[in-house]
Coordinates of C-alpha atoms and ligand atoms in Angstrom, one line a residue:
M1 CA 7.4 80.5 72.1
L2 CA 3.6 80.5 71.6
T3 CA 1.0 81.6 74.2
I4 CA -2.7 81.3 73.7
Q5 CA -5.1 83.0 76.1
N6 CA -8.9 82.7 76.3
L7 CA -9.2 81.9 72.7
H8 CA -12.6 81.3 71.1
A9 CA -13.1 80.5 67.4
G10 CA -15.6 78.8 65.1
Y11 CA -17.3 78.8 61.7
G12 CA -19.8 81.6 61.3
S13 CA -22.4 81.2 64.0
V14 CA -21.1 77.8 65.0
S15 CA -18.6 78.1 67.9
V16 CA -16.0 75.4 68.1
L17 CA -13.0 76.4 70.3
Q18 CA -14.0 77.5 73.8
D19 CA -11.6 79.4 76.1
I20 CA -8.4 77.8 74.9
N21 CA -5.3 78.5 77.1
L22 CA -1.9 77.0 76.4
E23 CA 1.8 77.7 76.2
I24 CA 4.5 76.1 74.1
R25 CA 7.9 76.7 75.6
P26 CA 11.1 76.8 73.5
S27 CA 12.4 73.4 72.4
E28 CA 9.3 71.7 73.7
I29 CA 6.9 69.3 72.0
L30 CA 3.4 69.9 73.1
A31 CA 0.7 67.5 72.0
I32 CA -3.0 68.1 71.7
V33 CA -4.9 64.8 71.5
G34 CA -8.6 64.3 70.8
A35 CA -11.1 62.2 69.0
N36 CA -12.4 63.0 65.5
G37 CA -14.3 66.2 65.5
A38 CA -12.9 67.4 68.8
G39 CA -11.6 70.7 67.3
K40 CA -7.9 69.8 66.7
S41 CA -7.7 71.1 63.1
T42 CA -9.8 74.2 64.0
L43 CA -7.2 75.0 66.6
V44 CA -4.4 74.5 64.1
R45 CA -6.1 76.8 61.6
A46 CA -6.7 79.4 64.3
I47 CA -3.0 79.4 65.3
C48 CA -1.7 79.7 61.8
G49 CA -4.1 82.3 60.7
L50 CA -6.4 80.4 58.3
L51 CA -9.4 80.9 60.5
K52 CA -10.6 84.2 62.0
T53 CA -10.8 84.0 65.8
G54 CA -13.4 85.5 68.1
S55 CA -12.1 86.8 71.4
G56 CA -8.8 85.9 72.9
E57 CA -5.1 86.4 72.2
V58 CA -2.4 84.5 70.4
R59 CA 1.2 85.5 71.0
F60 CA 4.2 84.2 69.1
R61 CA 7.8 85.0 70.3
D62 CA 6.5 87.8 72.5
K63 CA 4.5 89.5 69.7
E64 CA 0.8 89.5 69.4
I65 CA -0.3 87.8 66.2
T66 CA -4.0 87.3 66.8
H67 CA -5.0 89.1 63.7
M68 CA -1.9 88.7 61.6
P69 CA -2.5 87.1 58.1
A70 CA -1.3 83.5 57.6
H71 CA 1.6 84.4 55.2
L72 CA 3.0 86.9 57.7
R73 CA 2.8 84.3 60.4
A74 CA 4.8 81.9 58.2
R75 CA 7.4 84.6 57.7
A76 CA 7.5 85.3 61.4
G77 CA 8.6 81.7 61.9
L78 CA 5.5 79.6 62.3
A79 CA 5.3 76.7 59.9
V80 CA 2.5 74.2 59.6
V81 CA 1.9 70.8 58.0
L82 CA -1.8 70.8 57.5
E83 CA -4.1 67.8 57.6
N84 CA -4.4 67.6 53.8
R85 CA -0.7 68.6 53.4
R86 CA -1.5 71.2 50.7
L87 CA 1.3 70.4 48.3
W88 CA 1.8 71.6 44.8
G89 CA 1.0 68.2 43.2
E90 CA 1.8 69.2 39.7
L91 CA 5.3 70.2 40.6
S92 CA 8.3 68.0 41.2
V93 CA 9.6 67.2 44.7
K94 CA 12.6 69.5 44.0
D95 CA 10.4 72.4 42.8
N96 CA 8.2 72.1 45.9
L97 CA 11.2 72.3 48.1
R98 CA 12.8 75.1 46.1
L99 CA 9.7 77.2 46.4
A100 CA 9.7 76.7 50.1
R101 CA 13.4 77.5 50.3
S102 CA 12.9 80.8 48.4
V103 CA 10.3 81.8 51.0
G104 CA 12.5 80.7 53.8
E105 CA 15.4 82.8 52.5
K106 CA 13.4 85.9 52.7
R107 CA 12.8 85.7 56.4
N108 CA 15.3 86.8 59.1
S109 CA 15.4 83.5 60.8
T110 CA 16.7 83.4 64.3
S111 CA 18.1 80.0 63.6
T112 CA 21.9 79.9 63.5
N113 CA 21.7 76.6 61.7
P114 CA 19.2 76.9 58.8
Y115 CA 18.1 73.8 57.0
S116 CA 19.5 73.4 53.5
M117 CA 18.1 71.2 50.7
N118 CA 20.9 68.7 51.4
D119 CA 19.9 68.6 55.1
L120 CA 16.4 67.7 54.0
Y121 CA 17.7 65.0 51.6
D122 CA 19.7 63.6 54.5
L123 CA 16.6 63.5 56.7
F124 CA 14.5 62.0 53.9
P125 CA 16.8 60.1 51.5
V126 CA 13.9 58.8 49.4
L127 CA 13.1 62.4 48.5
H128 CA 16.5 62.7 47.0
Q129 CA 16.0 59.6 44.9
R130 CA 12.6 61.0 43.8
E131 CA 13.4 64.7 43.4
S132 CA 12.3 64.8 39.8
S133 CA 9.0 63.0 40.4
L134 CA 5.7 64.9 40.5
V135 CA 4.5 65.1 44.0
E136 CA 1.0 63.9 43.1
L137 CA 2.5 60.6 42.0
L138 CA 4.2 59.9 45.4
S139 CA 2.8 57.7 48.1
G140 CA 1.0 59.2 51.1
G141 CA 4.1 58.7 53.2
E142 CA 6.4 60.3 50.7
Q143 CA 4.0 63.3 50.3
Q144 CA 4.1 63.6 54.1
M145 CA 7.9 63.8 53.9
V146 CA 7.6 66.6 51.2
A147 CA 5.2 68.5 53.5
I148 CA 7.6 68.3 56.5
A149 CA 10.6 69.1 54.4
R150 CA 8.9 72.1 52.9
A151 CA 7.8 73.3 56.3
L152 CA 11.4 73.0 57.6
L153 CA 12.8 75.0 54.6
L154 CA 10.7 77.9 55.9
Q155 CA 13.3 77.9 58.7
P156 CA 10.6 77.9 61.4
D157 CA 10.9 78.5 65.1
L158 CA 7.8 76.5 65.7
L159 CA 6.6 73.6 63.6
I160 CA 2.9 72.6 63.8
M161 CA 1.7 69.3 62.5
D162 CA -1.9 68.3 62.1
E163 CA -2.2 64.5 62.5
P164 CA 1.2 63.5 61.3
S165 CA 0.4 59.8 61.6
A166 CA -2.9 59.9 59.7
G167 CA -3.2 57.7 56.7
L168 CA 0.4 56.3 57.1
S169 CA 1.5 52.7 57.3
P170 CA 2.9 51.6 60.6
L171 CA 6.4 51.8 59.1
M172 CA 5.9 55.3 57.9
V173 CA 4.5 56.4 61.2
K174 CA 7.7 55.0 62.8
N175 CA 9.8 57.0 60.2
T176 CA 7.9 60.2 60.9
L177 CA 8.3 59.8 64.6
S178 CA 12.0 59.3 64.2
V179 CA 12.2 62.5 62.2
I180 CA 10.2 64.3 64.9
Q181 CA 12.7 62.9 67.5
N182 CA 15.6 64.1 65.4
L183 CA 14.1 67.6 65.1
K184 CA 13.5 67.6 68.8
S185 CA 17.1 66.8 69.5
K186 CA 18.1 69.8 67.5
G187 CA 15.8 72.0 69.7
M188 CA 12.8 72.6 67.4
S189 CA 9.7 73.6 69.2
M190 CA 6.7 71.7 68.0
L191 CA 2.9 71.4 68.4
L192 CA 1.6 68.0 67.4
V193 CA -2.1 67.5 67.0
E194 CA -3.2 63.8 67.0
Q195 CA -6.0 61.4 67.3
N196 CA -3.5 58.5 67.7
V197 CA -2.2 59.1 71.2
A198 CA 0.0 56.0 71.2
A199 CA 1.8 57.3 68.2
I200 CA 3.0 60.5 69.8
A201 CA 3.3 59.5 73.5
D202 CA 7.0 58.7 73.1
V203 CA 8.0 62.0 71.6
A204 CA 5.7 64.6 73.2
D205 CA 6.7 66.3 76.4
R206 CA 3.4 67.6 77.8
G207 CA 0.0 67.7 76.3
Y208 CA -3.7 68.3 76.6
V209 CA -6.9 66.4 75.7
I210 CA -9.3 68.4 73.6
N211 CA -13.0 67.5 73.6
L212 CA -15.9 69.5 72.1
G213 CA -13.5 72.4 71.5
R214 CA -12.2 72.6 75.1
L215 CA -8.9 71.6 76.7
V216 CA -10.4 69.2 79.3
H217 CA -7.4 67.4 80.7
E218 CA -3.7 68.1 81.0
V219 CA -1.1 65.4 80.5
P220 CA 2.0 66.5 82.4
Q221 CA 5.6 65.8 81.6
G222 CA 6.1 62.0 81.9
G223 CA 2.4 61.4 82.2
W224 CA 1.7 59.7 78.8
S225 CA 1.9 56.1 79.9
G226 CA -0.4 56.9 82.9
F227 CA -2.9 58.5 80.5
L228 CA -2.8 55.6 78.0
T229 CA -3.4 53.0 80.8
N230 CA -6.1 55.0 82.5
E231 CA -9.0 53.2 80.8
S232 CA -11.9 55.2 82.1
L233 CA -10.2 58.5 81.3
F234 CA -9.2 57.3 77.9
K235 CA -12.7 56.0 77.2
A236 CA -14.3 59.2 78.2
Y237 CA -12.6 61.1 75.4
F238 CA -11.8 58.5 72.8
G239 CA -14.8 56.1 73.2
G240 CA -14.3 52.4 72.6
Ligands
LIG301 N1 -15.5 74.4 57.6 C1 -16.3 74.1 58.6 N2 -17.5 74.7 58.8 C2 -18.3 74.3 59.8 N3 -18.0 73.5 60.8 C3 -16.8 72.9 60.7 C4 -15.9 73.2 59.7 N4 -14.8 72.5 59.9 C5 -15.0 71.8 61.0 N5 -16.2 72.0 61.5 C6 -16.8 71.5 62.8 O1 -15.9 71.8 63.8 C7 -15.8 70.8 64.8 C8 -14.3 70.4 64.9 O2 -13.8 70.0 63.7 P1 -12.2 69.8 63.5 O3 -11.5 70.9 64.1 O4 -12.0 69.4 62.1 O5 -12.0 68.5 64.4 P2 -10.7 67.4 64.4 O6 -9.6 68.0 63.6 O7 -10.4 67.3 65.9 O8 -11.2 66.1 63.8 C9 -16.6 69.6 64.2 O9 -17.8 69.6 64.8 C10 -16.7 69.9 62.7 O10 -17.9 69.4 62.2
LIG302 MG1 -8.6 67.3 62.0

């Protein structure tokens, strides 16, 4: 679905990502975990085209997209929920979703089962109740739901989420994880980037630890509990 080879990226003369290699297979949830400042959001920005990369290659559905602008990547089927969620705060929930739907309708999705507004309201009933509310007046958890709903209305083949648990109450984290589980059961491919390893250990298939811009440790399928209980390994990358 997505392949990254020898990717380097940074900000001006400051290099952040060093020789990133990874693959996300169809219907797989890959997690990248790391402490604050490790390079997680930089990697997300590089993948979705918001940050120019140095050397290396990014391929999506067998096509090279390394230098493709962000809006064309979205149209090619790569949707992202960014760290700050980037919603249209002065528009209602419904208008945010309608705008995303109109973009989604323009792409030739490979999905045989595209998401409709009603599917999203089934997934997030509270958004149906609040469809006329301005997004800027919603709680953080509700805004997160709008961001995920909007990403899904782009009818993506790969959904990327930057710290889906950040700033949410434990209950909202649980809700978000059950939505992720639900999408997984429908075969959505996902890249989850998280500082909170425990939050995604139950849903992620495989993963990597990122530290100082490098993927330094691989967590294989079924390896999350071992990683979480390996104190020295955990401390090395997350402190504490
Ligand atoms: N816009 C920027 N300009 C310069 N350096 C940045 C910028 N954004 C992030 N960085 C630096 O890049 C490194 C990785 O940051 P980031 O990818 O945001 O980490 P994470 O998402 O894992 O917390 C940090 O050292 C951070 O200070
Ligand atoms: Mg970040």
